[in-house]
Each structure stands twice: as structure tokens, then as C-alpha cells.
PDB file of C-alpha atoms in Angstrom:
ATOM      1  CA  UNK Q   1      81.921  72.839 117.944  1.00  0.00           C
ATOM      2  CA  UNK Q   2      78.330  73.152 118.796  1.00  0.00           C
ATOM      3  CA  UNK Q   3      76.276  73.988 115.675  1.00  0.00           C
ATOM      4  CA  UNK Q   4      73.446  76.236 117.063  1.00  0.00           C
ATOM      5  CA  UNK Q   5      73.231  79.570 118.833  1.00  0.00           C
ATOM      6  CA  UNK Q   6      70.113  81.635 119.782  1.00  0.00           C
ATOM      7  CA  UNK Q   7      70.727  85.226 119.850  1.00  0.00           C
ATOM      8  CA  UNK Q   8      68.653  87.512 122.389  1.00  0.00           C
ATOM      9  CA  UNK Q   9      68.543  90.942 122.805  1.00  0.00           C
ATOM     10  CA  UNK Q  10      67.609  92.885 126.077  1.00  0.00           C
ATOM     11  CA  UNK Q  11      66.780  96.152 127.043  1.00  0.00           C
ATOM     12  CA  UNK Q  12      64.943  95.998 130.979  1.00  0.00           C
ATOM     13  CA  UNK Q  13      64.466  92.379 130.423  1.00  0.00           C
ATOM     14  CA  UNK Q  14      65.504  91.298 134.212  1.00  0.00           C
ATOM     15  CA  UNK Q  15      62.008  89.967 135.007  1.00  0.00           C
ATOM     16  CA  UNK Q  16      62.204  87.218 131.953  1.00  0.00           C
ATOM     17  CA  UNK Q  17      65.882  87.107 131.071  1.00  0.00           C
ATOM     18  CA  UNK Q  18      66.734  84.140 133.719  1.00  0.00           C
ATOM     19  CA  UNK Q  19      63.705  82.108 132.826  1.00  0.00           C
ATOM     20  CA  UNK Q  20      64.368  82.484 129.180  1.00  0.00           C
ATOM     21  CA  UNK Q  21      67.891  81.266 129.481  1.00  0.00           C
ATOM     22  CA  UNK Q  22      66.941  78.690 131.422  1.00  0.00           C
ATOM     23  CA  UNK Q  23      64.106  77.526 129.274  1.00  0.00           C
ATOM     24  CA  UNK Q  24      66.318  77.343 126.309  1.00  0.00           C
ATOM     25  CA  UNK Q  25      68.820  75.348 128.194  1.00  0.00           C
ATOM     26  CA  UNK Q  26      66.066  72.577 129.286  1.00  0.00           C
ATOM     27  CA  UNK Q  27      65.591  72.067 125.656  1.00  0.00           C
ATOM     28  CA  UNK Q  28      66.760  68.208 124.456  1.00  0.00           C
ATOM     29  CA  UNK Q  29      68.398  70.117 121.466  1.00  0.00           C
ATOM     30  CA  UNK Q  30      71.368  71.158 122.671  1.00  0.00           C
ATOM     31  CA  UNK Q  31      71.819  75.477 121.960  1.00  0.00           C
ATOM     32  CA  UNK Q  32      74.196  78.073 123.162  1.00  0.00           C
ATOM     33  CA  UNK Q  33      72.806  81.609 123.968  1.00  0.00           C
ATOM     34  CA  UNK Q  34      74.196  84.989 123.448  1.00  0.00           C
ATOM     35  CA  UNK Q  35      72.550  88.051 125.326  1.00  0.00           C
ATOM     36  CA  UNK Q  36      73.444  91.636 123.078  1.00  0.00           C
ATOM     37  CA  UNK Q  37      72.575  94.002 126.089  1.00  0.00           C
ATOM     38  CA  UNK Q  38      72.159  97.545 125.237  1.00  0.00           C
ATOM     39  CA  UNK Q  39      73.544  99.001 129.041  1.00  0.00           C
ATOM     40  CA  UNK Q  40      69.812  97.953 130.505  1.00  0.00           C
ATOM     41  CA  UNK Q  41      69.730 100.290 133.497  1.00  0.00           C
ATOM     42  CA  UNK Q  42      67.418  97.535 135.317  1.00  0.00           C
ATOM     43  CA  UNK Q  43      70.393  94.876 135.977  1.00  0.00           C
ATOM     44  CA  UNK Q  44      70.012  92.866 133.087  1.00  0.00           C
ATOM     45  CA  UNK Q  45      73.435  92.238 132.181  1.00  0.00           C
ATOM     46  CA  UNK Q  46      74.355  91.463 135.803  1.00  0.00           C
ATOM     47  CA  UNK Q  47      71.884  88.597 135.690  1.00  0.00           C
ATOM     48  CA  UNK Q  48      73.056  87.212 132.762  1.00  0.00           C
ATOM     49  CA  UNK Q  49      76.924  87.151 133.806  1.00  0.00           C
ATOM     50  CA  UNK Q  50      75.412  85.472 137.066  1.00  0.00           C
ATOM     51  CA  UNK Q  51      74.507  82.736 135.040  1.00  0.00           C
ATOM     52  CA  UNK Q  52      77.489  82.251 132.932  1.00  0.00           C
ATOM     53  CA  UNK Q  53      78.877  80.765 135.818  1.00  0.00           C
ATOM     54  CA  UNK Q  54      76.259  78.265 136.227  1.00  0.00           C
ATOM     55  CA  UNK Q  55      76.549  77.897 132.276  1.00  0.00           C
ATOM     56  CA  UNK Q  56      79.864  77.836 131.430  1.00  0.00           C
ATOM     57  CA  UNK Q  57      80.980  77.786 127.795  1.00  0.00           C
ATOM     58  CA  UNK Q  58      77.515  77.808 126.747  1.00  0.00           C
ATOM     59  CA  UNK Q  59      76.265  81.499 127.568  1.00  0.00           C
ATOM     60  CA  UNK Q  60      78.031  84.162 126.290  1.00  0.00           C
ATOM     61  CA  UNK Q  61      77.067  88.472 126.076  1.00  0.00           C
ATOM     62  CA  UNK Q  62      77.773  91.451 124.497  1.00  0.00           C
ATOM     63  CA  UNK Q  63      77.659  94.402 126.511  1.00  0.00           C
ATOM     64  CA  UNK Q  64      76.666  97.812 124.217  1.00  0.00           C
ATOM     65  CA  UNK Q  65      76.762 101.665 125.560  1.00  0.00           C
ATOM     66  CA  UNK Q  66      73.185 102.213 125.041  1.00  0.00           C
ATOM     67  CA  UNK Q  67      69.722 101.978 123.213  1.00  0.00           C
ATOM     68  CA  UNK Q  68      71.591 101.447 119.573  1.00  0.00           C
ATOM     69  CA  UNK Q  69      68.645  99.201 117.689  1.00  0.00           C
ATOM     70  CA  UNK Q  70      67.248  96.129 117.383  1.00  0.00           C
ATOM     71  CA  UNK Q  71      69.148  95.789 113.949  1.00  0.00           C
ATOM     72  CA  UNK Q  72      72.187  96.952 114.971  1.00  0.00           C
ATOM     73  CA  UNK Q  73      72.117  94.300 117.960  1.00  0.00           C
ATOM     74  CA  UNK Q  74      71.168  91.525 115.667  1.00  0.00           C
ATOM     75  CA  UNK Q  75      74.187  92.504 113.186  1.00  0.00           C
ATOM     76  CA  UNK Q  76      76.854  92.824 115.875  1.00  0.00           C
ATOM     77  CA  UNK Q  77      75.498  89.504 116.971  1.00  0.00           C
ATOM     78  CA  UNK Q  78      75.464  87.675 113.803  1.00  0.00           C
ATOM     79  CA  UNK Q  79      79.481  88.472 113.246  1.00  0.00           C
ATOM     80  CA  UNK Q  80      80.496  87.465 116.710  1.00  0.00           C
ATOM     81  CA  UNK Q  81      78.314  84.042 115.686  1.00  0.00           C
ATOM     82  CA  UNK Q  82      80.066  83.803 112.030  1.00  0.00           C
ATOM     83  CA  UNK Q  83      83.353  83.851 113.722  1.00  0.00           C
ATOM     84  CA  UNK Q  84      82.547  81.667 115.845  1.00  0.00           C
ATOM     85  CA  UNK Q  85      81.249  79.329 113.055  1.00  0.00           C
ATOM     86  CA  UNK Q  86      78.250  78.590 114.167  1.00  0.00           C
ATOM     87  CA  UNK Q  87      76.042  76.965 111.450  1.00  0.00           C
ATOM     88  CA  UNK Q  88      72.803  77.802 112.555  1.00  0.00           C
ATOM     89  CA  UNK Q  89      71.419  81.331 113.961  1.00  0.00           C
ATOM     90  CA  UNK Q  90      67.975  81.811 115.824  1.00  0.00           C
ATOM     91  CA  UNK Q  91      66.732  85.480 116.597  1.00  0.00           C
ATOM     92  CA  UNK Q  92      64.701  85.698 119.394  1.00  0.00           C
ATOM     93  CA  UNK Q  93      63.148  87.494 121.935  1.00  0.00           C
ATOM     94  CA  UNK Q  94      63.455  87.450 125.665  1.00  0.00           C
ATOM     95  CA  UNK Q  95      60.084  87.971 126.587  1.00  0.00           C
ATOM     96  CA  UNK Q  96      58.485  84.788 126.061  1.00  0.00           C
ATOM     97  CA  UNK Q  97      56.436  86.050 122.857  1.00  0.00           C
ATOM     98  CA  UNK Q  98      58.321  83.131 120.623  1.00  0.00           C
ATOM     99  CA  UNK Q  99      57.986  79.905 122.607  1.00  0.00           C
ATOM    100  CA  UNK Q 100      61.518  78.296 123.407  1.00  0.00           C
ATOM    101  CA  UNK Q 101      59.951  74.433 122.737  1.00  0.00           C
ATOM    102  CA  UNK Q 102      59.304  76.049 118.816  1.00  0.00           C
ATOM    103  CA  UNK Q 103      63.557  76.579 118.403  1.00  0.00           C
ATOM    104  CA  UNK Q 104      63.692  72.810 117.799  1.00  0.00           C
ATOM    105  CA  UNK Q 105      60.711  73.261 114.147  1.00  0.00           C
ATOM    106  CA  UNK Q 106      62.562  75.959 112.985  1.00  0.00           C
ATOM    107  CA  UNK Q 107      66.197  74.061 113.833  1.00  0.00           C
ATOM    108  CA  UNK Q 108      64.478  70.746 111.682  1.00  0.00           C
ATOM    109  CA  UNK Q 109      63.411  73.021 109.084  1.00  0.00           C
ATOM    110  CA  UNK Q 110      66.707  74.318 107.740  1.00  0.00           C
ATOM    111  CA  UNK Q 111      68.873  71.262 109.185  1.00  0.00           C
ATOM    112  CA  UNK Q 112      66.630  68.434 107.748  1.00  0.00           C
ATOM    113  CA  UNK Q 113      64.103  70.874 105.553  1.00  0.00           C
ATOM    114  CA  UNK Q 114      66.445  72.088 102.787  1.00  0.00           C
ATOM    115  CA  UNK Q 115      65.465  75.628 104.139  1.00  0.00           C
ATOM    116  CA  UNK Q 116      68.316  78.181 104.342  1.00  0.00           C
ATOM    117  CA  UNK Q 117      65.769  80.265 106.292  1.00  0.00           C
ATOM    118  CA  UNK Q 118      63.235  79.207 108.667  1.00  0.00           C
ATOM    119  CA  UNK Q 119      60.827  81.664 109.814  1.00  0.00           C
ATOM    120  CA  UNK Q 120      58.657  81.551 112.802  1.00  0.00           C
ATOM    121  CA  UNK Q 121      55.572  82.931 111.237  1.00  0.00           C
ATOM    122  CA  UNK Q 122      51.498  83.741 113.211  1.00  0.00           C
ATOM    123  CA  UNK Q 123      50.507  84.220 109.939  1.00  0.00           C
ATOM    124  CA  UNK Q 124      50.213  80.243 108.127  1.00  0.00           C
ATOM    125  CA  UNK Q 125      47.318  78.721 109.900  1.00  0.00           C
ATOM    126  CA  UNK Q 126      44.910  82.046 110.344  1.00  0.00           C
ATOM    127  CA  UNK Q 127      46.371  84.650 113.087  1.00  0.00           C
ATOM    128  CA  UNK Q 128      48.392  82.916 115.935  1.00  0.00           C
ATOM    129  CA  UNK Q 129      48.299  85.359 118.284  1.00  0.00           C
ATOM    130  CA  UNK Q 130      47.325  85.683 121.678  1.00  0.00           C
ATOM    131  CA  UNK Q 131      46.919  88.503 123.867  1.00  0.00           C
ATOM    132  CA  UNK Q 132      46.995  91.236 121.813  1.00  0.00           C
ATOM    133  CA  UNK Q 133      44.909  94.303 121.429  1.00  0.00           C
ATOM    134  CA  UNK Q 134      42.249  93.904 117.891  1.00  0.00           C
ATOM    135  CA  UNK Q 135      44.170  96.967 116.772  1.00  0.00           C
ATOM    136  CA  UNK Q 136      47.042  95.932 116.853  1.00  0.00           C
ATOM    137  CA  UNK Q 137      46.899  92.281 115.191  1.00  0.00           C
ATOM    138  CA  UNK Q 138      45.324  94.027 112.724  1.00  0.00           C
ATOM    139  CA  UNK Q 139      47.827  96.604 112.271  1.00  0.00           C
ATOM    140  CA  UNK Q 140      50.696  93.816 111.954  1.00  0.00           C
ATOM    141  CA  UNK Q 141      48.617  91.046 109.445  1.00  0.00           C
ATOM    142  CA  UNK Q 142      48.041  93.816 106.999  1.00  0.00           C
ATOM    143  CA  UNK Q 143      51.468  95.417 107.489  1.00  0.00           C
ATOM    144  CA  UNK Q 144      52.839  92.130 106.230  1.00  0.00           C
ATOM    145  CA  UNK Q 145      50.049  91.888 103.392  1.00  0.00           C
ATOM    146  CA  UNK Q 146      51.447  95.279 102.429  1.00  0.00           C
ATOM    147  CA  UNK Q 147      55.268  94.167 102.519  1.00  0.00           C
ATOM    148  CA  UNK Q 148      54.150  91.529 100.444  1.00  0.00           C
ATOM    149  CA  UNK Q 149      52.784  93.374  98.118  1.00  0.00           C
ATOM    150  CA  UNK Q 150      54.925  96.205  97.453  1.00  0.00           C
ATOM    151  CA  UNK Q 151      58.429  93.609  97.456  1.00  0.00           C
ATOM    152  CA  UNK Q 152      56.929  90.096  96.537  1.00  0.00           C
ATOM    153  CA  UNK Q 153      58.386  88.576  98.928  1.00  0.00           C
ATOM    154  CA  UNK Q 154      56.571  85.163  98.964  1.00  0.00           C
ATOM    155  CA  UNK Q 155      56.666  85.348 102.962  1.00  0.00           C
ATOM    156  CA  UNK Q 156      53.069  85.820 105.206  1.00  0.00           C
ATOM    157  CA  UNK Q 157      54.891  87.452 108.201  1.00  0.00           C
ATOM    158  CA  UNK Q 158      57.433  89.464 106.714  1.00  0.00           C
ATOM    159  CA  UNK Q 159      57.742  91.280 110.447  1.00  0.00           C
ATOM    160  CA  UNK Q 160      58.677  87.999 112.362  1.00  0.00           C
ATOM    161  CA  UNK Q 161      61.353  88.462 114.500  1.00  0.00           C
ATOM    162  CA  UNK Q 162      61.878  84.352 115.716  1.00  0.00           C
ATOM    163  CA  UNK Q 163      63.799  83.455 113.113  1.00  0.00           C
ATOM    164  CA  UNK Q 164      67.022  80.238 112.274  1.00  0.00           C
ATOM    165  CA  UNK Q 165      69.385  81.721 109.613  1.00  0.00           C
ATOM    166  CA  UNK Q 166      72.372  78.918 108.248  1.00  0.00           C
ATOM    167  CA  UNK Q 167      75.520  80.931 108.338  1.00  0.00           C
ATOM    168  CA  UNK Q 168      75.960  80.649 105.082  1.00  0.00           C
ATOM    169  CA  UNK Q 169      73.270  83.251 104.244  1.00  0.00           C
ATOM    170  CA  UNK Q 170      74.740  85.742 106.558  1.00  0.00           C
ATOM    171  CA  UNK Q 171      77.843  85.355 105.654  1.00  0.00           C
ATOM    172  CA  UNK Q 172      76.771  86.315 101.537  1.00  0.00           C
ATOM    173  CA  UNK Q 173      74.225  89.080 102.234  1.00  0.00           C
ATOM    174  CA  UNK Q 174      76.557  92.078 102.982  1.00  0.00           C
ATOM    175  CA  UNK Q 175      75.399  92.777 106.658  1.00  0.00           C
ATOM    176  CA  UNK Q 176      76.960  95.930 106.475  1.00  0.00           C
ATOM    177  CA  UNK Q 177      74.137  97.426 104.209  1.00  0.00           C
ATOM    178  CA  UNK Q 178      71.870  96.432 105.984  1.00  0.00           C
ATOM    179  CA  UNK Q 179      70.114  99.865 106.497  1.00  0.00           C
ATOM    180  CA  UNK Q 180      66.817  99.448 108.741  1.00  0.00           C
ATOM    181  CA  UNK Q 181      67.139  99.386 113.138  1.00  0.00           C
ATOM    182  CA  UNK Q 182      63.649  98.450 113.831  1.00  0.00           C
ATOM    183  CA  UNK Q 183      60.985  96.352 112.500  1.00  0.00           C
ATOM    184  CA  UNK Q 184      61.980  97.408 108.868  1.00  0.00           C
ATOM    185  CA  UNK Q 185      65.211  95.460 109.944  1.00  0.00           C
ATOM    186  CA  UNK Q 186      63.344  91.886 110.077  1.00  0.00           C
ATOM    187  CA  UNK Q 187      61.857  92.837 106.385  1.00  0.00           C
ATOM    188  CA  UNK Q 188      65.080  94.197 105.061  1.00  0.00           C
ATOM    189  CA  UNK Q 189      66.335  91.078 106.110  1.00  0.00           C
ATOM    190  CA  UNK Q 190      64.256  88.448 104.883  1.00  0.00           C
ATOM    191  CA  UNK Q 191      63.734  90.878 101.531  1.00  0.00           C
ATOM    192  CA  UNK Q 192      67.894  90.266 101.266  1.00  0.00           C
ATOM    193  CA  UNK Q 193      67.886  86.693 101.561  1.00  0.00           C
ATOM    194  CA  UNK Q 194      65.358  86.065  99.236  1.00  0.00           C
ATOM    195  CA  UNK Q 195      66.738  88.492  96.225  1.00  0.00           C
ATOM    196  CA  UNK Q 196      70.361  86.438  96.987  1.00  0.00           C
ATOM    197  CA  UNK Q 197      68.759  83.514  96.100  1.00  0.00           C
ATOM    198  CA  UNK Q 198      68.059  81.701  99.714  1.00  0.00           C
ATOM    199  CA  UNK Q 199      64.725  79.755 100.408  1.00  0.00           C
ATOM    200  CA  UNK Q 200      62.931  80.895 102.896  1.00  0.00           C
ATOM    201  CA  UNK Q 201      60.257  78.440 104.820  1.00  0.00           C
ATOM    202  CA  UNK Q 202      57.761  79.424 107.056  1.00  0.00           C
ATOM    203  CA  UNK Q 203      56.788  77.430 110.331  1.00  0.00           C
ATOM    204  CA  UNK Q 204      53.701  77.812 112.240  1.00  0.00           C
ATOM    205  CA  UNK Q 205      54.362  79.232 115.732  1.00  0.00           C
ATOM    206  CA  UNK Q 206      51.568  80.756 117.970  1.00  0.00           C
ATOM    207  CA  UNK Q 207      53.028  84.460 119.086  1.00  0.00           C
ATOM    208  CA  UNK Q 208      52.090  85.506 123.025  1.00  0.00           C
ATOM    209  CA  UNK Q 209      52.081  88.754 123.999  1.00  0.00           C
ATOM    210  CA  UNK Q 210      54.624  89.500 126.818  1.00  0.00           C
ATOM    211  CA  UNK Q 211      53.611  89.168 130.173  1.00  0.00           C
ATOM    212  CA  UNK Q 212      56.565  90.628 132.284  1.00  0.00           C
ATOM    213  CA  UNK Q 213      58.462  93.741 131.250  1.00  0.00           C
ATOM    214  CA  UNK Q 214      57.650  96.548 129.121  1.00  0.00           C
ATOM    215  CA  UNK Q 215      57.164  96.326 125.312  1.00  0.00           C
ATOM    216  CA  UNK Q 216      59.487  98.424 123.172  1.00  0.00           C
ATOM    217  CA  UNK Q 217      57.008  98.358 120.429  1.00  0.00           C
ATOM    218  CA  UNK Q 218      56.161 101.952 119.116  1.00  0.00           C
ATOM    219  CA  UNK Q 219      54.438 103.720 116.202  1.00  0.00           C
ATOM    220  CA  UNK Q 220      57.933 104.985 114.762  1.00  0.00           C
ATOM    221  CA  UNK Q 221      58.636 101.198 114.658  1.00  0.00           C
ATOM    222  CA  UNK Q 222      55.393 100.175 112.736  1.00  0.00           C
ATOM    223  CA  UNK Q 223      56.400 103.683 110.812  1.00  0.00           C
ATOM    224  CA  UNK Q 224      59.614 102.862 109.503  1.00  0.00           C
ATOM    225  CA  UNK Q 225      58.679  99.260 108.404  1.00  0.00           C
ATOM    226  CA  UNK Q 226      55.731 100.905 106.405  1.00  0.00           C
ATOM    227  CA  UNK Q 227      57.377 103.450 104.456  1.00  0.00           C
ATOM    228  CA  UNK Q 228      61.200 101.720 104.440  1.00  0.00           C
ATOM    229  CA  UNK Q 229      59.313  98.521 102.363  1.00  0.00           C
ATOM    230  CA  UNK Q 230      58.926 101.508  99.551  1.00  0.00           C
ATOM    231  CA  UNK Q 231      62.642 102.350  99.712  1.00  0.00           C
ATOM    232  CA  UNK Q 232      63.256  98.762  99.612  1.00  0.00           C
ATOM    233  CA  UNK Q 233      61.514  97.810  97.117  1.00  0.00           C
ATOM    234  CA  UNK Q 234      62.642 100.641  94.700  1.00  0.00           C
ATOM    235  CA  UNK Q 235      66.573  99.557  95.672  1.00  0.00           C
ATOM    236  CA  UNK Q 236      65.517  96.437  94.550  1.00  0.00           C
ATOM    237  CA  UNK Q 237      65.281  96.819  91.303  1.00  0.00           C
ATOM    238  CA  UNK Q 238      68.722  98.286  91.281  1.00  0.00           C
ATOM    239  CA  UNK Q 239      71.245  96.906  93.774  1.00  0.00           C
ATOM    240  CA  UNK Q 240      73.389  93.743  92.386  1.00  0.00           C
ATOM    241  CA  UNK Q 241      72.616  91.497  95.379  1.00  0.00           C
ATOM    242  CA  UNK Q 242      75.236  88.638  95.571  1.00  0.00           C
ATOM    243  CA  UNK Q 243      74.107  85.371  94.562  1.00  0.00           C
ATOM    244  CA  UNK Q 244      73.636  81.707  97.166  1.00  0.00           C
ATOM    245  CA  UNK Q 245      76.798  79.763  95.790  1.00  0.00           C
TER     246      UNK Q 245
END
């Protein structure tokens, strides 16, 4: 069974979803991909199940009914991949912003590392992040500081979304209360792991803003990660979280 599966999500990706697949599959680590496409009205599913046949056994998607949340995408994935028993989980995105050559650091870090969670983070050496507008690097590096903060979570980029998870931390942290369905997801997340008990590592990766396609990124987004790290915080104290056997 092969131990490693990257997990993409699409919405109108059909300018980068082919050369993201394919880049993955050039890799010398060997990974399988699955697509979770919310019903992108731009074709994006049909290119993908064009490729399975090139790819056989190695690419796999889930077709959804419509715009239902980055969480929710990432959760329905993560079952179909603990069923599967695969023993390592990426997150990614399709749009080139997390380099496909970085897969193989964050891979080493849980496989060889002793991490149970390796996180792609911009945030380790300085701010690793090109193409973006002032505003908005700024608006995400002190967004994490904040998360930080408020949860003590000892992560720098608590908003990462390129991230390896061993199945054995999804399988303990209740995915079904997981609450958040944007960027309060990744936190919620990562905020989970750590109260179970998991270690968390961060790898330096340098983040590039997308240069095909249209960014989903919004200020509800940025919204709900600000004011759900209160909410999550204040749970914390409360909820029993189950413990890393």
C-alpha cells in the first residue's frame, strides 16, 4: 500500500490543476493525489478524470455539489484517506503557492523527524513570501502572532495551509468537531493536534502568490480566523481533548 497521499482541493482551478498533478507525480518520492472538487463550473473535474487514465491507481477525486468549504473538503478528504490507510496526509493547494519539490521536507520531517505534524510554515526564517501585496503579508504575520497569542500554540504560521498529518493524529482528534470552514479551519486544526498531545514541527517553505486562477481569499476568511481563535481558545480550557496513545 503506498504510504503517502496529497490532498488538493479545487474550485476554477483548470488553468493549474494539470500542471500540479503532474508536478507532484515527477517527484522521486513516490505520492498519490486526491482532487475534492466542489462542482467547479470551469471544467475542473473533467480534467482531472482525464488524467486518471493516464494515472491509473494513483489519482483519485471526490466530486461535491457545490462551494461547501475549505474545511469541509479537507475533512471529507481525510476519511476517504484513513480508510484507505494511508499513513501520511499532505494538504495542499493547487495553485502553485506551496512548491510541490517542498512535499518531500515535510514527508522527512514526520517519517524520519519524530514529527506527528509537519507544517509548511513562511514564517521561520523572516517572511517567505513572494508576490504579495505589503498589506496583506502584513495582515497574515500578525494574524498568526495573534493566534499565538490568544491559544499558545507554539506554531509561527498558525494559518498554513501545506501541511503532512500521520494518520494517526487524524484518526484521534474527533474530525467531526471540527467547527471552522475557512482559514479558522487550518488553526482549529493545528490548535487540536497540539492540545491531544501531537508535536508539531515547522519547515521552512517560501509561499508564492498564485499566478493562474483566481484567489478565493476574502475578508470573511481573514474574519473568521480572527475572532474564531477567541472561541477557540475559551473551548480550550474546557473540552476533554483525547490524548496521542
Amino acid at each position: 500500500m503506498q504510504d503517502s497521499i496529497v490532498i488538493i482541493p479545487t474550485y476554477n482551478e483548470r488553468e493549474n490543476i494539470e500542471a500540479i498533478i503532474r508536478a507532484v507525480f515527477s517527484l522521486e518520492k513516490f505520492f498519490h493525489i486526491l482532487i475534492i472538487d466542489d462542482n467547479s463550473p470551469d471544467g475542473t473535474a473533467g480534467i482531472v478524470k482525464g488524467l486518471q487514465q493516464e494515472f491509473t491507481d494513483r489519482l483519485f477525486i471526490i466530486e461535491r455539489t457545490g462551494k461547501l468549504g475549505l474545511g469541509t473538503a479537507y475533512i471529507a478528504g481525510f476519511k476517504w484517506c484513513i480508510a484507505r490507510r494511508y499513513d501520511y496526509i499532505f494538504e495542499m493547494d493547487a495553485d502553485f503557492s506551496h512548491d510541490p519539490e517542498d512535499l518531500p521536507k515535510l514527508y522527512e520531517a514526520c517519517a524520519c523527524g519524530g514529527a506527528d505534524v509537519a507544517v509548511g510554515s513562511r514564517y521561520i526564517t523572516g517572511v517567505n513570501v513572494v508576490n504579495w501585496p505589503m498589506s496583506r503579508i502584513l495582515m497574515s504575520y500578525f494574524a498568526s502572532k495573534y493566534v499565538r497569542i490568544v491559544t499558545r500554540l507554539p506554531v509561527r504560521d498558525t494559518t498554513a495551509g501545506f501541511v503532512c498529518y500521520r494518520r494517526e493524529v487524524l484518526e484521534t482528534i474527533e474530525l467531526d468537531k471540527i467547527r471552522f470552514k475557512g482559514y479558522a479551519f487550518q488553526i482549529e486544526m493545528k490548535f487540536t493536534a497540539y492540545k491531544c498531545g501531537f508535536s508539531i514541527k515547522e519547515v521552512s517553505v517560501v509561499f508564492v502568490n498564485r499566478k493562474l486562477g483566481v484567489s478565493k481569499m476574502n475578508g470573511g476568511i481573514f474574519g473568521e480566523a480572527l475572532f474564531g481563535v477567541l472561541q477557540l481558545a475559551v473551548s480550550g480550557w474546557f473540552r476533554k481533548y483525547p490524548k496521542k496513545i
